[in-house]
Amino acid sequence: MKIYLETYGCQMNEYDSELILSILKKADHNIVKSANEADVAFLNTCAIRENAHTRIYNRLDEMRGRKKRGQKLVVGVLGCMAQSLREELKDKAPVVDIIAGPDSYKRLPSLISEACGGDTGYDLSLSEYETYSDIAPVRVPGVNAWIAIMRGCDNFCTFCVVPYTRGRERSRSPQSIIEETEAIVAQGFKQVTLLGQNVNSYKYGNYDFADLMKMVGDVPGMRRVRFTSPHPKDFPMKLLQVMKNHPKLCNQIHLPLQAGSTEVLDRMNRTYSKQEFLDVVAEIRDTIPDVSLSTDIICGFCGETDKDFEDTIEVVEQVQFDSAFIFKYSERKNTIASRKYPDDVSEEIKSKRIHELVQIQRGISLVRNELDVGKIFDVLIEQPSKKNREEWLGRSDQNKGVVFSAPQNKPGDFVKVKIVSAGTNTLRGEVVTPAVAFCV
Ligand code: 5AD
Ligand code: SF4
């Protein structure tokens, strides 16, 4: 069969798609680059906010058009939206032949056979054990490789659908993660990003996340190690020490704030207060002064007042994040918030707040980036810059995008770059001569 796969959502989904490709290739299917030439089209979907669903429904409409025009096509919805919508998907999008959730990918070859025989293939069972440790992902070539070190989430933040789409938390063995890291190095990747919904709760036997980071950093040939995301409620100080002392572990932390008001955080079941978040940030900055910090923030969660929103602004101004992803609250079916709290902040106020916060954060990002002007960074070249294909886009240890010219170099090279100017999203630099690959 010719199979086409499209991916939506977070890095965990990108990684899952690499697992899916591996499973399908092993079953002798061929992967094609467009839905036009496919026998089977899969959408690996996200459920985190309503707009993620809307995009998929639009794409499914398009698939229905193809079928109507006579293309013989099996359509499959995979991932988080498949898991969370189940019945609704069957009713609203009869074009769908296969529905499989994040723990069912090993069943895909048999679901394809069933669907080709005219049956509808559904598998939405969640597993307490599945970690896909035995599957070698088919990776997109590049500089960075993802490894999911754990799956699922047990936090039950009241706004979040993930515990329902990805099930209970389970960690992979350090041994399988190290073996995968060694394979990544052998394939030429320079950087690995360890993924988990809450990496602080990584636990395997006596190994915790800090132990794992050190072990991955020690893999010969691995040049940079990043991770996402930790939870502020139990940020391990042991991890900070390991990060501080290990040259391969990048000085960058994505620390989701979600809201600045203690009352809102309480309703979100985040289990930390405004002050506790600020204390964690102070401890991080004390230990790793040149760390870069990014965050996620939700505007307009249930019951959020102007005063609550001011708390969020206060934390943002105090912490001075290098960057932030800011979202409007989107009520998700079956979550605790959807059952317990009315989605009572109007669309107008959500828009006003998100706009205000984005403006504030843009100003802060610019100031933070301007502090880098004059500094020299080891930059890992990723790809040609989008604006000017003659220039490179690379990243500093702190994960800042740096654009510069270095005709002799190529993606995967490390280059010493002096920052000459700063924008909101990227830095501009000049290679410190001589412009040759620099070894960390
Ligand atoms: N509405 C808006 N944003 C959400 N997020 C998670 N659930 C929701 C929701 N229901 C955001 C959080 C999370 C990021 C991945 O998505 O900020 O950290
Ligand atoms: Fe990723 Fe969450 Fe979206 Fe699932 S719902 S794809 S875990 S962001």
Short mmCIF file of C-alpha atoms and ligand atoms in Angstrom, two decimals:
data_model
loop_
_atom_site.label_atom_id
_atom_site.label_comp_id
_atom_site.label_asym_id
_atom_site.label_seq_id
_atom_site.Cartn_x
_atom_site.Cartn_y
_atom_site.Cartn_z
CA MET A 1 0.00 0.00 0.00
CA LYS A 2 1.09 3.56 -0.61
CA ILE A 3 0.73 5.48 2.63
CA TYR A 4 0.68 9.20 3.23
CA LEU A 5 1.04 10.66 6.75
CA GLU A 6 0.44 14.22 7.87
CA THR A 7 1.35 15.43 11.38
CA TYR A 8 -0.30 18.08 13.56
CA GLY A 9 0.42 19.18 17.14
CA CYS A 10 3.41 18.98 19.42
CA GLN A 11 6.88 17.43 19.20
CA MET A 12 5.53 14.28 20.84
CA ASN A 13 3.28 13.86 17.81
CA GLU A 14 6.22 14.47 15.45
CA TYR A 15 8.04 11.69 17.25
CA ASP A 16 4.99 9.41 17.14
CA SER A 17 4.79 9.92 13.38
CA GLU A 18 8.36 8.66 13.12
CA LEU A 19 7.31 5.56 15.07
CA ILE A 20 4.25 5.11 12.84
CA LEU A 21 6.39 5.29 9.69
CA SER A 22 8.68 2.64 11.14
CA ILE A 23 5.76 0.33 11.95
CA LEU A 24 4.26 0.76 8.48
CA LYS A 25 7.57 0.27 6.65
CA LYS A 26 8.21 -2.91 8.61
CA ALA A 27 4.84 -4.16 7.37
CA ASP A 28 6.09 -3.57 3.78
CA HIS A 29 4.04 -0.47 3.07
CA ASN A 30 5.52 2.36 1.01
CA ILE A 31 5.52 5.93 2.26
CA VAL A 32 4.55 8.59 -0.31
CA LYS A 33 4.87 12.37 -0.17
CA SER A 34 1.38 13.45 -1.27
CA ALA A 35 -2.21 12.39 -0.62
CA ASN A 36 -2.76 12.33 -4.42
CA GLU A 37 -0.68 9.23 -4.91
CA ALA A 38 -1.78 7.47 -1.71
CA ASP A 39 -3.95 4.41 -1.08
CA VAL A 40 -4.13 5.28 2.60
CA ALA A 41 -3.95 8.82 4.07
CA PHE A 42 -3.32 9.20 7.80
CA LEU A 43 -3.68 12.38 9.82
CA ASN A 44 -1.82 12.25 13.14
CA THR A 45 -3.90 14.75 15.08
CA CYS A 46 -3.85 17.06 18.09
CA ALA A 47 -6.68 17.83 20.50
CA ILE A 48 -5.21 20.51 22.70
CA ARG A 49 -7.42 23.41 21.52
CA GLU A 50 -10.53 23.69 19.38
CA ASN A 51 -8.64 25.19 16.41
CA ALA A 52 -6.61 21.94 16.19
CA HIS A 53 -9.91 20.08 15.66
CA THR A 54 -11.17 22.61 13.12
CA ARG A 55 -8.08 22.14 10.95
CA ILE A 56 -8.60 18.38 10.92
CA TYR A 57 -12.29 18.60 10.06
CA ASN A 58 -11.38 20.89 7.14
CA ARG A 59 -8.74 18.42 5.98
CA LEU A 60 -11.23 15.54 6.26
CA ASP A 61 -13.69 17.50 4.11
CA GLU A 62 -11.00 17.72 1.49
CA MET A 63 -10.43 13.95 1.72
CA ARG A 64 -14.16 13.40 1.26
CA GLY A 65 -13.92 15.48 -1.93
CA ARG A 66 -11.14 13.22 -3.21
CA LYS A 67 -13.22 10.12 -2.55
CA LYS A 68 -16.24 11.68 -4.27
CA ARG A 69 -14.10 12.48 -7.29
CA GLY A 70 -13.28 8.77 -7.49
CA GLN A 71 -9.90 8.44 -5.75
CA LYS A 72 -9.88 5.11 -3.93
CA LEU A 73 -8.60 6.25 -0.57
CA VAL A 74 -8.62 4.81 2.93
CA VAL A 75 -8.64 7.67 5.46
CA GLY A 76 -7.30 7.27 8.98
CA VAL A 77 -7.36 9.62 11.95
CA LEU A 78 -4.62 8.90 14.50
CA GLY A 79 -3.41 10.54 17.69
CA CYS A 80 -5.01 12.73 20.30
CA MET A 81 -8.14 13.87 18.46
CA ALA A 82 -8.88 10.27 17.47
CA GLN A 83 -8.61 9.26 21.10
CA SER A 84 -10.67 12.11 22.51
CA LEU A 85 -13.47 12.33 19.93
CA ARG A 86 -14.25 8.70 19.10
CA GLU A 87 -18.02 8.69 18.51
CA GLU A 88 -18.20 12.31 17.36
CA LEU A 89 -15.62 11.59 14.68
CA LYS A 90 -17.55 8.59 13.40
CA ASP A 91 -20.76 10.65 13.19
CA LYS A 92 -19.37 13.96 11.95
CA ALA A 93 -16.83 12.58 9.49
CA PRO A 94 -18.10 9.34 7.93
CA VAL A 95 -15.19 9.64 5.46
CA VAL A 96 -12.96 8.17 8.19
CA ASP A 97 -12.17 4.44 7.84
CA ILE A 98 -9.54 4.02 10.56
CA ILE A 99 -9.40 5.58 14.01
CA ALA A 100 -6.42 4.77 16.23
CA GLY A 101 -5.22 6.43 19.42
CA PRO A 102 -1.62 7.02 20.59
CA ASP A 103 -1.23 3.58 22.15
CA SER A 104 -2.57 1.60 19.17
CA TYR A 105 0.00 2.22 16.46
CA LYS A 106 1.32 -1.34 16.46
CA ARG A 107 -2.17 -2.41 15.34
CA LEU A 108 -2.09 -0.14 12.27
CA PRO A 109 -1.05 -2.84 9.75
CA SER A 110 -4.03 -4.98 10.74
CA LEU A 111 -6.38 -1.97 10.86
CA ILE A 112 -5.30 -1.15 7.30
CA SER A 113 -6.10 -4.71 6.18
CA GLU A 114 -9.52 -4.53 7.86
CA ALA A 115 -10.28 -1.16 6.27
CA CYS A 116 -9.23 -2.39 2.82
CA GLY A 117 -11.59 -5.32 3.27
CA GLY A 118 -14.41 -2.82 3.78
CA ASP A 119 -14.54 -2.89 7.57
CA THR A 120 -13.97 0.12 9.72
CA GLY A 121 -10.84 -0.27 11.83
CA TYR A 122 -11.00 1.26 15.29
CA ASP A 123 -8.53 0.85 18.13
CA LEU A 124 -8.68 3.29 20.98
CA SER A 125 -7.44 1.17 23.81
CA LEU A 126 -5.04 3.00 26.11
CA SER A 127 -2.21 1.00 27.58
CA GLU A 128 -0.45 1.26 30.92
CA TYR A 129 2.71 -0.21 29.44
CA GLU A 130 3.17 0.72 25.79
CA THR A 131 6.31 2.85 25.33
CA TYR A 132 7.31 1.74 21.79
CA SER A 133 10.84 1.16 23.14
CA ASP A 134 11.23 -1.68 20.65
CA ILE A 135 10.49 0.50 17.60
CA ALA A 136 13.31 2.39 15.88
CA PRO A 137 11.75 5.63 14.58
CA VAL A 138 12.21 6.59 10.93
CA ARG A 139 13.61 10.06 11.55
CA VAL A 140 13.35 13.16 9.42
CA PRO A 141 16.99 13.91 8.51
CA GLY A 142 18.37 17.02 10.18
CA VAL A 143 20.29 18.27 13.15
CA ASN A 144 17.90 17.47 16.01
CA ALA A 145 16.30 14.12 16.90
CA TRP A 146 13.43 13.63 19.36
CA ILE A 147 13.22 10.82 21.89
CA ALA A 148 10.10 10.30 23.99
CA ILE A 149 11.45 9.17 27.36
CA MET A 150 7.97 8.69 28.79
CA ARG A 151 4.37 8.70 27.65
CA GLY A 152 1.10 9.85 29.17
CA CYS A 153 0.39 12.25 31.99
CA ASP A 154 -0.94 11.88 35.54
CA ASN A 155 -1.12 15.56 36.44
CA PHE A 156 -4.73 16.27 35.48
CA CYS A 157 -4.43 20.02 35.06
CA THR A 158 -8.11 20.85 34.89
CA PHE A 159 -7.92 22.52 31.43
CA CYS A 160 -5.97 19.74 29.74
CA VAL A 161 -7.13 16.90 27.53
CA VAL A 162 -3.78 15.06 27.46
CA PRO A 163 -4.36 12.67 30.39
CA TYR A 164 -7.44 11.45 28.51
CA THR A 165 -5.79 11.18 25.08
CA ARG A 166 -2.44 9.78 26.13
CA GLY A 167 -3.37 7.87 29.24
CA ARG A 168 -1.32 7.08 32.32
CA GLU A 169 2.27 8.07 32.80
CA ARG A 170 4.96 5.47 32.05
CA SER A 171 8.72 5.82 31.66
CA ARG A 172 11.07 4.01 29.30
CA SER A 173 14.18 2.26 30.56
CA PRO A 174 17.36 4.38 30.56
CA GLN A 175 19.05 1.56 28.65
CA SER A 176 16.61 1.80 25.72
CA ILE A 177 16.98 5.61 25.70
CA ILE A 178 20.79 5.42 25.70
CA GLU A 179 20.74 2.85 22.89
CA GLU A 180 18.48 5.14 20.88
CA THR A 181 20.81 8.08 21.55
CA GLU A 182 23.77 6.03 20.31
CA ALA A 183 21.84 5.18 17.16
CA ILE A 184 21.04 8.88 16.65
CA VAL A 185 24.73 9.79 16.93
CA ALA A 186 25.60 7.07 14.41
CA GLN A 187 23.02 8.57 12.02
CA GLY A 188 24.77 11.96 12.25
CA PHE A 189 22.36 13.91 14.49
CA LYS A 190 24.09 16.51 16.67
CA GLN A 191 21.35 17.20 19.17
CA VAL A 192 18.71 15.22 20.99
CA THR A 193 15.59 16.60 22.67
CA LEU A 194 14.09 14.39 25.38
CA LEU A 195 10.31 14.57 25.40
CA GLY A 196 7.76 13.95 28.10
CA GLN A 197 4.51 15.57 29.22
CA ASN A 198 6.17 16.09 32.61
CA VAL A 199 9.81 15.07 32.60
CA ASN A 200 10.23 15.67 36.37
CA SER A 201 8.22 12.57 37.01
CA TYR A 202 10.48 10.37 34.88
CA LYS A 203 11.24 7.35 37.07
CA TYR A 204 12.69 4.00 36.17
CA GLY A 205 13.95 1.83 39.02
CA ASN A 206 16.35 4.09 40.91
CA TYR A 207 16.90 6.44 37.97
CA ASP A 208 15.32 9.89 37.93
CA PHE A 209 15.32 12.52 35.19
CA ALA A 210 18.57 14.19 36.31
CA ASP A 211 20.34 10.80 36.18
CA LEU A 212 18.95 10.22 32.71
CA MET A 213 20.04 13.64 31.41
CA LYS A 214 23.58 13.00 32.61
CA MET A 215 23.65 9.57 31.00
CA VAL A 216 22.39 10.93 27.67
CA GLY A 217 24.88 13.82 27.83
CA ASP A 218 27.67 11.29 28.38
CA VAL A 219 26.90 9.37 25.18
CA PRO A 220 30.06 9.83 23.04
CA GLY A 221 29.45 12.04 20.02
CA MET A 222 26.19 13.58 21.28
CA ARG A 223 26.84 17.32 21.22
CA ARG A 224 23.70 18.90 22.66
CA VAL A 225 20.90 17.65 24.89
CA ARG A 226 17.63 19.52 25.43
CA PHE A 227 14.35 18.53 27.06
CA THR A 228 10.73 19.59 27.29
CA SER A 229 8.78 20.07 29.52
CA PRO A 230 9.26 20.11 33.28
CA HIS A 231 6.49 21.05 35.73
CA PRO A 232 7.17 23.97 38.10
CA LYS A 233 5.52 22.14 41.04
CA ASP A 234 8.43 19.73 41.57
CA PHE A 235 11.30 21.12 39.53
CA PRO A 236 14.27 18.99 40.53
CA MET A 237 17.16 21.07 41.89
CA LYS A 238 19.38 18.06 41.28
CA LEU A 239 18.69 18.59 37.57
CA LEU A 240 19.96 22.18 37.78
CA GLN A 241 23.26 20.98 39.22
CA VAL A 242 23.60 18.36 36.48
CA MET A 243 22.80 20.99 33.81
CA LYS A 244 25.25 23.44 35.30
CA ASN A 245 28.09 20.94 35.38
CA HIS A 246 27.60 19.13 32.09
CA PRO A 247 28.79 20.96 28.94
CA LYS A 248 26.48 19.02 26.62
CA LEU A 249 23.27 19.87 28.51
CA CYS A 250 21.89 23.11 27.09
CA ASN A 251 21.15 26.09 29.34
CA GLN A 252 17.57 26.39 28.31
CA ILE A 253 14.38 25.56 30.20
CA HIS A 254 10.79 25.65 29.02
CA LEU A 255 8.83 26.20 32.24
CA PRO A 256 5.07 26.44 31.68
CA LEU A 257 3.54 29.14 33.91
CA GLN A 258 -0.08 28.85 32.61
CA ALA A 259 -1.30 31.69 34.87
CA GLY A 260 0.09 34.17 37.37
CA SER A 261 -2.78 34.30 39.83
CA THR A 262 -2.65 31.80 42.68
CA GLU A 263 -6.46 31.45 42.61
CA VAL A 264 -6.45 30.62 38.90
CA LEU A 265 -3.51 28.24 39.34
CA ASP A 266 -5.53 26.56 42.06
CA ARG A 267 -8.53 26.09 39.76
CA MET A 268 -6.14 24.78 37.11
CA ASN A 269 -4.83 22.22 39.65
CA ARG A 270 -1.28 23.33 38.96
CA THR A 271 -0.40 22.86 42.67
CA TYR A 272 1.96 25.84 42.91
CA SER A 273 1.31 29.45 43.83
CA LYS A 274 2.47 32.63 42.11
CA GLN A 275 5.23 33.01 44.70
CA GLU A 276 6.33 29.38 44.41
CA PHE A 277 6.74 29.82 40.66
CA LEU A 278 8.83 32.95 41.21
CA ASP A 279 10.93 31.06 43.78
CA VAL A 280 11.65 28.25 41.30
CA VAL A 281 12.73 30.82 38.70
CA ALA A 282 15.01 32.52 41.24
CA GLU A 283 16.64 29.21 42.08
CA ILE A 284 17.13 28.38 38.39
CA ARG A 285 18.72 31.77 37.68
CA ASP A 286 20.90 31.55 40.80
CA THR A 287 22.30 28.21 39.68
CA ILE A 288 22.54 28.86 35.91
CA PRO A 289 22.77 32.65 35.42
CA ASP A 290 22.87 32.54 31.61
CA VAL A 291 19.87 30.20 31.32
CA SER A 292 17.16 31.10 28.83
CA LEU A 293 13.58 30.61 29.95
CA SER A 294 10.48 30.14 27.87
CA THR A 295 6.92 29.43 28.96
CA ASP A 296 3.29 28.65 28.07
CA ILE A 297 0.47 30.89 29.26
CA ILE A 298 -3.30 30.53 28.97
CA CYS A 299 -5.45 33.71 28.86
CA GLY A 300 -9.06 33.71 29.95
CA PHE A 301 -9.29 30.50 31.96
CA CYS A 302 -12.60 29.99 33.79
CA GLY A 303 -13.27 32.79 36.27
CA GLU A 304 -10.14 34.79 35.38
CA THR A 305 -10.75 38.39 36.52
CA ASP A 306 -8.88 41.55 35.50
CA LYS A 307 -7.03 41.30 38.79
CA ASP A 308 -6.03 37.69 38.06
CA PHE A 309 -4.79 38.71 34.62
CA GLU A 310 -2.72 41.50 36.20
CA ASP A 311 -1.01 38.80 38.28
CA THR A 312 -0.04 37.04 35.04
CA ILE A 313 1.37 40.29 33.66
CA GLU A 314 3.25 40.85 36.91
CA VAL A 315 4.89 37.42 36.76
CA VAL A 316 5.75 37.87 33.08
CA GLU A 317 7.34 41.25 33.78
CA GLN A 318 9.17 39.99 36.82
CA VAL A 319 10.52 36.77 35.30
CA GLN A 320 11.47 38.28 31.92
CA PHE A 321 11.01 35.10 29.89
CA ASP A 322 13.04 34.97 26.68
CA SER A 323 9.94 33.82 24.84
CA ALA A 324 6.39 32.66 25.52
CA PHE A 325 3.63 30.71 23.81
CA ILE A 326 0.38 32.40 24.72
CA PHE A 327 -3.02 30.81 24.14
CA LYS A 328 -6.68 31.62 24.68
CA TYR A 329 -8.38 29.11 26.94
CA SER A 330 -10.28 26.56 24.86
CA GLU A 331 -12.67 24.31 26.77
CA ARG A 332 -12.01 20.61 26.12
CA LYS A 333 -14.61 17.90 26.39
CA ASN A 334 -14.38 15.59 29.43
CA THR A 335 -11.75 17.66 31.24
CA ILE A 336 -12.24 18.54 34.90
CA ALA A 337 -12.66 22.24 34.02
CA SER A 338 -15.40 21.45 31.52
CA ARG A 339 -17.33 19.65 34.25
CA LYS A 340 -16.53 21.95 37.16
CA TYR A 341 -16.16 25.52 35.91
CA PRO A 342 -18.10 27.55 33.33
CA ASP A 343 -16.04 28.92 30.42
CA ASP A 344 -17.18 32.39 31.45
CA VAL A 345 -14.56 34.77 30.07
CA SER A 346 -15.95 36.22 26.86
CA GLU A 347 -14.17 35.75 23.54
CA GLU A 348 -13.74 39.52 23.40
CA ILE A 349 -11.91 39.66 26.73
CA LYS A 350 -9.79 36.62 25.88
CA SER A 351 -8.74 38.38 22.66
CA LYS A 352 -8.01 41.63 24.46
CA ARG A 353 -5.91 39.87 27.09
CA ILE A 354 -3.94 37.72 24.67
CA HIS A 355 -3.20 40.76 22.53
CA GLU A 356 -1.99 42.76 25.52
CA LEU A 357 0.18 39.93 26.83
CA VAL A 358 1.71 39.21 23.42
CA GLN A 359 2.68 42.89 23.12
CA ILE A 360 4.26 42.88 26.57
CA GLN A 361 6.16 39.66 25.88
CA ARG A 362 7.39 40.94 22.51
CA GLY A 363 8.94 43.92 24.28
CA ILE A 364 10.57 41.66 26.87
CA SER A 365 11.88 39.23 24.21
CA LEU A 366 13.47 42.15 22.39
CA VAL A 367 15.15 43.44 25.56
CA ARG A 368 16.39 39.93 26.42
CA ASN A 369 17.77 39.47 22.91
CA GLU A 370 19.45 42.88 22.93
CA LEU A 371 21.39 41.76 26.02
CA ASP A 372 23.10 39.22 23.73
CA VAL A 373 24.51 41.84 21.34
CA GLY A 374 28.30 41.74 21.49
CA LYS A 375 28.39 38.22 22.96
CA ILE A 376 29.94 35.26 21.16
CA PHE A 377 27.96 31.98 20.97
CA ASP A 378 28.66 28.50 19.68
CA VAL A 379 25.93 28.17 17.09
CA LEU A 380 24.76 24.88 15.61
CA ILE A 381 23.70 25.46 11.99
CA GLU A 382 20.23 24.04 11.30
CA GLN A 383 19.04 25.18 7.88
CA PRO A 384 19.06 28.05 5.37
CA SER A 385 17.38 31.17 6.72
CA LYS A 386 13.82 31.53 5.40
CA LYS A 387 14.29 35.20 4.47
CA ASN A 388 17.61 34.81 2.69
CA ARG A 389 18.60 31.34 1.45
CA GLU A 390 22.25 32.50 1.25
CA GLU A 391 22.34 32.77 5.05
CA TRP A 392 22.07 30.15 7.78
CA LEU A 393 19.68 29.82 10.69
CA GLY A 394 21.36 28.22 13.66
CA ARG A 395 20.79 28.01 17.41
CA SER A 396 22.80 29.00 20.43
CA ASP A 397 23.04 26.77 23.49
CA GLN A 398 20.18 28.91 24.91
CA ASN A 399 18.04 27.92 21.91
CA LYS A 400 18.03 31.41 20.39
CA GLY A 401 17.76 31.51 16.62
CA VAL A 402 20.82 33.19 15.06
CA VAL A 403 21.01 34.25 11.39
CA PHE A 404 24.41 34.73 9.79
CA SER A 405 26.43 34.17 6.67
CA ALA A 406 29.05 31.40 6.49
CA PRO A 407 29.36 30.12 2.93
CA GLN A 408 31.97 27.49 3.81
CA ASN A 409 29.79 25.88 6.46
CA LYS A 410 26.78 23.55 6.36
CA PRO A 411 23.95 22.30 8.60
CA GLY A 412 25.35 20.29 11.49
CA ASP A 413 28.47 22.49 11.85
CA PHE A 414 29.20 24.37 15.05
CA VAL A 415 30.37 27.92 14.38
CA LYS A 416 31.46 30.70 16.73
CA VAL A 417 29.22 33.69 16.03
CA LYS A 418 29.33 37.22 17.45
CA ILE A 419 25.89 38.81 17.82
CA VAL A 420 25.66 42.19 16.08
CA SER A 421 21.95 42.97 16.35
CA ALA A 422 18.76 41.62 17.89
CA GLY A 423 15.11 41.34 16.88
CA THR A 424 12.11 39.98 18.79
CA ASN A 425 12.51 36.44 17.49
CA THR A 426 16.06 36.10 16.22
CA LEU A 427 19.57 37.40 16.61
CA ARG A 428 21.83 38.43 13.75
CA GLY A 429 25.50 37.62 13.93
CA GLU A 430 28.87 37.46 12.22
CA VAL A 431 31.17 34.50 12.20
CA VAL A 432 34.22 35.00 14.35
CA THR A 433 37.14 34.25 12.00
CA PRO A 434 38.32 31.78 10.95
CA ALA A 435 34.95 30.56 9.62
CA VAL A 436 35.49 26.86 10.06
CA ALA A 437 33.61 24.18 11.94
CA PHE A 438 34.13 24.68 15.64
CA CYS A 439 34.39 21.71 17.95
CA VAL A 440 32.80 22.00 21.39
N1 5AD B 1 -6.78 25.75 26.15
C1 5AD B 1 -5.74 26.55 25.81
N2 5AD B 1 -4.47 26.17 25.92
C2 5AD B 1 -4.21 24.94 26.40
N3 5AD B 1 -3.05 24.30 26.65
C3 5AD B 1 -3.35 23.07 27.11
N4 5AD B 1 -4.67 22.90 27.19
C4 5AD B 1 -5.23 24.06 26.76
C5 5AD B 1 -6.57 24.51 26.63
N5 5AD B 1 -7.61 23.73 26.98
C6 5AD B 1 -1.73 24.92 26.46
C7 5AD B 1 -0.94 24.92 27.76
C8 5AD B 1 0.10 23.86 27.49
C9 5AD B 1 0.31 23.99 26.01
C10 5AD B 1 0.96 22.82 25.37
O1 5AD B 1 -0.99 24.18 25.52
O2 5AD B 1 -0.35 26.17 27.91
O3 5AD B 1 1.29 24.05 28.23
FE1 SF4 B 2 0.57 16.87 21.71
FE2 SF4 B 2 -1.23 17.41 23.60
FE3 SF4 B 2 -1.78 17.97 21.06
FE4 SF4 B 2 -1.68 15.45 21.94
S1 SF4 B 2 -3.14 17.03 22.58
S2 SF4 B 2 -0.74 16.25 20.04
S3 SF4 B 2 -0.04 15.55 23.44
S4 SF4 B 2 -0.20 18.93 22.29
#
